[in-house]
mmCIF file of C-alpha atoms in Angstrom:
data_model
loop_
_atom_site.group_PDB
_atom_site.id
_atom_site.type_symbol
_atom_site.label_atom_id
_atom_site.label_comp_id
_atom_site.label_asym_id
_atom_site.label_seq_id
_atom_site.Cartn_x
_atom_site.Cartn_y
_atom_site.Cartn_z
ATOM 1 C CA LYS D 1 128.405 121.685 87.365
ATOM 2 C CA ASN D 2 128.088 121.245 91.011
ATOM 3 C CA GLU D 3 131.252 120.528 92.712
ATOM 4 C CA VAL D 4 129.384 117.813 94.729
ATOM 5 C CA GLU D 5 127.044 115.655 93.254
ATOM 6 C CA GLN D 6 124.777 113.279 95.052
ATOM 7 C CA SER D 7 122.735 110.332 93.557
ATOM 8 C CA PRO D 8 119.972 109.476 93.777
ATOM 9 C CA GLN D 9 117.905 112.686 94.954
ATOM 10 C CA ASN D 10 115.139 110.642 96.408
ATOM 11 C CA LEU D 11 115.225 106.976 97.522
ATOM 12 C CA THR D 12 112.530 104.680 98.850
ATOM 13 C CA ALA D 13 113.045 101.345 100.345
ATOM 14 C CA GLN D 14 111.307 98.827 102.274
ATOM 15 C CA GLU D 15 112.266 98.067 105.691
ATOM 16 C CA GLY D 16 115.558 95.487 105.606
ATOM 17 C CA GLU D 17 116.932 96.355 102.338
ATOM 18 C CA PHE D 18 120.572 97.299 101.810
ATOM 19 C CA ILE D 19 120.813 101.248 100.993
ATOM 20 C CA THR D 20 123.801 102.934 98.869
ATOM 21 C CA ILE D 21 123.973 106.554 98.330
ATOM 22 C CA ASN D 22 126.543 107.864 96.049
ATOM 23 C CA CYS D 23 128.660 111.037 96.116
ATOM 24 C CA SER D 24 130.957 112.104 93.199
ATOM 25 C CA TYR D 25 133.188 115.375 93.562
ATOM 26 C CA SER D 26 135.151 117.501 91.052
ATOM 27 C CA VAL D 27 137.659 119.211 93.620
ATOM 28 C CA GLY D 28 140.604 118.421 95.301
ATOM 29 C CA ILE D 29 140.005 117.337 99.040
ATOM 30 C CA SER D 30 141.680 116.223 102.156
ATOM 31 C CA ALA D 31 138.567 114.661 103.513
ATOM 32 C CA LEU D 32 134.825 113.718 102.652
ATOM 33 C CA HIS D 33 131.939 114.078 105.135
ATOM 34 C CA TRP D 34 128.610 112.260 105.558
ATOM 35 C CA LEU D 35 125.900 114.061 107.445
ATOM 36 C CA GLN D 36 122.312 113.293 108.379
ATOM 37 C CA GLN D 37 119.402 115.457 108.588
ATOM 38 C CA HIS D 38 116.202 114.408 110.201
ATOM 39 C CA PRO D 39 112.634 115.896 109.274
ATOM 40 C CA GLY D 40 113.187 118.138 112.514
ATOM 41 C CA GLY D 41 115.861 119.815 110.509
ATOM 42 C CA GLY D 42 119.147 118.952 112.794
ATOM 43 C CA ILE D 43 122.311 118.133 111.302
ATOM 44 C CA VAL D 44 124.468 115.229 112.624
ATOM 45 C CA SER D 45 127.840 114.245 111.170
ATOM 46 C CA LEU D 46 127.934 110.459 110.378
ATOM 47 C CA PHE D 47 131.343 110.038 109.239
ATOM 48 C CA MET D 48 134.530 112.063 108.208
ATOM 49 C CA LEU D 49 136.834 110.187 106.081
ATOM 50 C CA SER D 50 139.864 110.540 103.792
ATOM 51 C CA SER D 51 140.688 107.029 102.507
ATOM 52 C CA GLY D 52 139.240 103.463 102.875
ATOM 53 C CA LYS D 53 136.277 102.725 104.676
ATOM 54 C CA LYS D 54 134.602 103.453 108.182
ATOM 55 C CA LYS D 55 131.675 101.437 109.735
ATOM 56 C CA HIS D 56 129.361 102.394 112.317
ATOM 57 C CA GLY D 57 126.546 100.227 113.369
ATOM 58 C CA ARG D 58 124.537 99.428 110.313
ATOM 59 C CA LEU D 59 126.297 102.323 108.282
ATOM 60 C CA ILE D 60 129.353 102.054 105.999
ATOM 61 C CA ALA D 61 131.122 104.806 104.291
ATOM 62 C CA THR D 62 133.759 104.158 101.616
ATOM 63 C CA ILE D 63 135.807 106.699 99.641
ATOM 64 C CA ASN D 64 137.814 106.379 96.334
ATOM 65 C CA ILE D 65 140.296 109.027 96.279
ATOM 66 C CA GLN D 66 141.416 108.574 92.726
ATOM 67 C CA GLU D 67 137.695 108.248 91.336
ATOM 68 C CA LYS D 68 136.918 110.940 93.245
ATOM 69 C CA HIS D 69 133.864 108.963 94.681
ATOM 70 C CA SER D 70 132.255 107.687 97.936
ATOM 71 C CA SER D 71 129.320 105.647 98.968
ATOM 72 C CA LEU D 72 127.022 105.689 101.817
ATOM 73 C CA HIS D 73 125.655 102.280 102.851
ATOM 74 C CA ILE D 74 122.850 101.250 105.190
ATOM 75 C CA THR D 75 122.656 97.576 106.083
ATOM 76 C CA ALA D 76 119.300 96.173 107.119
ATOM 77 C CA SER D 77 117.495 99.736 106.648
ATOM 78 C CA HIS D 78 114.833 100.696 109.126
ATOM 79 C CA PRO D 79 111.963 103.343 109.240
ATOM 80 C CA ARG D 80 114.072 105.360 111.582
ATOM 81 C CA ASP D 81 116.818 105.489 108.686
ATOM 82 C CA SER D 82 114.456 108.020 106.869
ATOM 83 C CA ALA D 83 116.289 111.311 106.518
ATOM 84 C CA VAL D 84 118.168 113.472 104.181
ATOM 85 C CA TYR D 85 121.817 112.195 103.647
ATOM 86 C CA ILE D 86 124.305 114.968 102.805
ATOM 87 C CA CYS D 87 127.929 114.672 101.473
ATOM 88 C CA ALA D 88 130.158 117.363 101.866
ATOM 89 C CA VAL D 89 133.830 117.937 100.906
ATOM 90 C CA GLY D 90 136.527 120.122 102.032
ATOM 91 C CA SER D 91 139.292 120.995 104.530
ATOM 92 C CA ASP D 92 138.586 124.423 106.236
ATOM 93 C CA LYS D 93 135.378 124.976 104.643
ATOM 94 C CA LEU D 94 133.027 122.685 103.389
ATOM 95 C CA ILE D 95 130.953 122.404 100.157
ATOM 96 C CA PHE D 96 127.803 120.337 100.309
ATOM 97 C CA GLY D 97 126.032 118.165 98.124
ATOM 98 C CA THR D 98 121.999 118.821 97.428
ATOM 99 C CA GLY D 99 121.257 115.680 99.686
ATOM 100 C CA THR D 100 119.472 112.320 99.230
ATOM 101 C CA ARG D 101 116.052 112.211 100.689
ATOM 102 C CA LEU D 102 115.478 108.421 101.756
ATOM 103 C CA GLN D 103 112.362 106.961 102.822
ATOM 104 C CA VAL D 104 112.331 103.479 104.564
ATOM 105 C CA PHE D 105 108.785 102.168 104.919
ATOM 106 C CA PRO D 106 107.870 99.160 107.139
ATOM 107 C CA ASN K 1 128.000 119.533 126.710
ATOM 108 C CA ALA K 2 125.727 121.617 124.734
ATOM 109 C CA GLY K 3 127.665 121.452 121.450
ATOM 110 C CA VAL K 4 126.473 124.186 119.087
ATOM 111 C CA THR K 5 123.520 126.436 120.511
ATOM 112 C CA GLN K 6 121.743 128.858 118.245
ATOM 113 C CA THR K 7 119.122 131.090 118.431
ATOM 114 C CA PRO K 8 116.498 132.054 117.749
ATOM 115 C CA LYS K 9 114.546 128.719 116.188
ATOM 116 C CA PHE K 10 111.914 130.953 114.538
ATOM 117 C CA GLN K 11 112.148 134.179 113.285
ATOM 118 C CA VAL K 12 109.329 136.384 111.093
ATOM 119 C CA LEU K 13 110.554 139.679 110.181
ATOM 120 C CA LYS K 14 109.316 142.502 107.788
ATOM 121 C CA THR K 15 111.430 143.751 104.789
ATOM 122 C CA GLY K 16 113.900 146.295 106.007
ATOM 123 C CA GLN K 17 113.958 145.176 109.691
ATOM 124 C CA SER K 18 117.486 144.047 111.146
ATOM 125 C CA MET K 19 118.180 140.888 113.318
ATOM 126 C CA THR K 20 121.289 139.044 114.731
ATOM 127 C CA LEU K 21 121.241 135.434 114.765
ATOM 128 C CA GLN K 22 123.469 134.013 117.965
ATOM 129 C CA CYS K 23 125.756 130.936 117.873
ATOM 130 C CA ALA K 24 127.852 129.719 120.616
ATOM 131 C CA GLN K 25 130.074 126.504 120.972
ATOM 132 C CA ASP K 26 131.563 124.830 123.775
ATOM 133 C CA MET K 27 133.767 122.513 121.962
ATOM 134 C CA ASN K 28 136.909 124.780 121.960
ATOM 135 C CA HIS K 29 136.822 124.706 118.256
ATOM 136 C CA ASN K 30 138.955 127.343 116.288
ATOM 137 C CA SER K 31 136.567 127.278 112.980
ATOM 138 C CA MET K 32 132.745 128.549 112.886
ATOM 139 C CA TYR K 33 130.604 128.885 109.996
ATOM 140 C CA TRP K 34 127.160 130.440 108.942
ATOM 141 C CA TYR K 35 125.204 128.538 106.144
ATOM 142 C CA ARG K 36 121.999 128.948 104.654
ATOM 143 C CA GLN K 37 119.863 126.286 103.264
ATOM 144 C CA ASP K 38 117.249 126.498 100.770
ATOM 145 C CA PRO K 39 114.882 123.994 99.091
ATOM 146 C CA GLY K 40 116.335 122.008 96.135
ATOM 147 C CA MET K 41 119.914 123.355 97.105
ATOM 148 C CA GLY K 42 122.824 122.112 99.348
ATOM 149 C CA LEU K 43 124.067 124.208 102.413
ATOM 150 C CA ARG K 44 125.702 127.292 100.900
ATOM 151 C CA LEU K 45 128.204 129.119 103.119
ATOM 152 C CA ILE K 46 127.638 132.684 103.834
ATOM 153 C CA TYR K 47 130.939 133.580 106.133
ATOM 154 C CA TYR K 48 133.324 131.285 108.111
ATOM 155 C CA SER K 49 135.821 132.414 110.927
ATOM 156 C CA ALA K 50 138.836 130.168 110.847
ATOM 157 C CA SER K 51 139.787 131.702 114.332
ATOM 158 C CA GLU K 52 139.132 134.204 116.853
ATOM 159 C CA GLY K 53 139.324 137.837 115.228
ATOM 160 C CA THR K 54 139.336 136.455 111.502
ATOM 161 C CA THR K 55 136.500 136.282 109.343
ATOM 162 C CA ASP K 56 136.034 135.581 105.610
ATOM 163 C CA LYS K 57 133.104 135.550 102.811
ATOM 164 C CA GLY K 58 131.820 132.661 101.741
ATOM 165 C CA GLU K 59 129.692 131.764 98.714
ATOM 166 C CA VAL K 60 126.597 134.108 99.323
ATOM 167 C CA PRO K 61 127.815 137.068 101.795
ATOM 168 C CA ASN K 62 125.572 140.034 100.369
ATOM 169 C CA GLY K 63 123.249 141.309 102.812
ATOM 170 C CA TYR K 64 124.902 139.942 105.876
ATOM 171 C CA ASN K 65 127.881 140.873 108.277
ATOM 172 C CA VAL K 66 129.344 138.590 110.951
ATOM 173 C CA SER K 67 131.202 139.121 114.078
ATOM 174 C CA ARG K 68 133.483 136.584 115.972
ATOM 175 C CA LEU K 69 132.968 137.908 119.344
ATOM 176 C CA ASN K 70 135.478 135.393 120.835
ATOM 177 C CA LYS K 71 136.474 131.714 120.465
ATOM 178 C CA ARG K 72 133.020 130.276 121.650
ATOM 179 C CA GLU K 73 130.711 133.012 119.616
ATOM 180 C CA PHE K 74 129.808 133.863 116.006
ATOM 181 C CA SER K 75 127.181 135.893 115.154
ATOM 182 C CA LEU K 76 125.306 136.883 111.944
ATOM 183 C CA ARG K 77 123.603 140.041 111.377
ATOM 184 C CA LEU K 78 121.143 141.237 108.733
ATOM 185 C CA GLU K 79 121.055 144.733 108.414
ATOM 186 C CA SER K 80 118.056 145.282 106.187
ATOM 187 C CA ALA K 81 116.169 141.901 105.878
ATOM 188 C CA ALA K 82 114.817 140.837 102.178
ATOM 189 C CA PRO K 83 112.421 138.287 101.446
ATOM 190 C CA SER K 84 115.254 136.707 99.453
ATOM 191 C CA GLN K 85 116.824 136.070 102.939
ATOM 192 C CA THR K 86 113.838 133.968 103.639
ATOM 193 C CA SER K 87 115.999 130.568 104.666
ATOM 194 C CA VAL K 88 116.876 128.070 107.145
ATOM 195 C CA TYR K 89 120.279 128.996 108.778
ATOM 196 C CA PHE K 90 122.813 126.817 110.275
ATOM 197 C CA CYS K 91 125.596 127.700 112.435
ATOM 198 C CA ALA K 92 128.367 125.030 112.545
ATOM 199 C CA SER K 93 131.844 124.705 114.241
ATOM 200 C CA SER K 94 134.714 122.253 113.654
ATOM 201 C CA GLU K 95 138.277 121.444 113.671
ATOM 202 C CA LEU K 96 138.284 119.910 110.188
ATOM 203 C CA ALA K 97 142.042 120.601 109.947
ATOM 204 C CA ARG K 98 142.537 118.073 112.891
ATOM 205 C CA GLY K 99 140.674 115.456 111.392
ATOM 206 C CA ARG K 100 137.273 116.092 113.426
ATOM 207 C CA GLY K 101 133.934 116.498 111.971
ATOM 208 C CA ALA K 102 131.790 119.417 112.048
ATOM 209 C CA PHE K 103 128.980 120.058 114.478
ATOM 210 C CA PHE K 104 125.675 122.067 113.885
ATOM 211 C CA GLY K 105 123.371 124.033 115.570
ATOM 212 C CA GLN K 106 119.468 123.233 115.504
ATOM 213 C CA GLY K 107 118.828 125.810 112.844
ATOM 214 C CA THR K 108 117.001 129.127 112.488
ATOM 215 C CA ARG K 109 113.993 129.257 110.230
ATOM 216 C CA LEU K 110 113.780 132.723 108.931
ATOM 217 C CA THR K 111 110.816 134.282 107.323
ATOM 218 C CA VAL K 112 111.105 137.583 105.786
ATOM 219 C CA VAL K 113 107.767 139.008 104.687
#
């Protein structure tokens, strides 16, 4: 069993829809990261959180430490949000999930 | 502010050839990492360096060596490339212990034929 599990693996949505991507982990962590990887391959850090909730624009990340679960929400999704979203956990080293491929259609 | 610079972006090697992937960061981070990314799998840690002068093996170190030349630079060497090392390689740096996120290079797409 992977230490970091993401669901769904693939997700398609119509522009404007509310998106939720989930991440569950089985190891003890000090922080959880959400990353975005565009088709060109570059990886960008979206959030690093250890408790509660963070918001940046249309992106919201939440974490429940007791349940070892995090969610990434995208409000009013747009085709430019199409990317692979990756969850990672760790303190000095990161353990990555396999990613969720999101496609948003106009 | 360039962040993490990784070279080359693309490389084709013949089995048995050697090469070095270069990585440099200008954010004064202590920690640097090398990952590989394969289809259907998450990023897997090859080696990491918690500080200048130290390196540690990650999940998949076999066939690779690293050098933390100074605080800025962390190189990955393939001494004798094998087709199983065909992958996309990412260098990253961070100050995770200080609550700061990780920054990634643009990746190197390596094909070993």
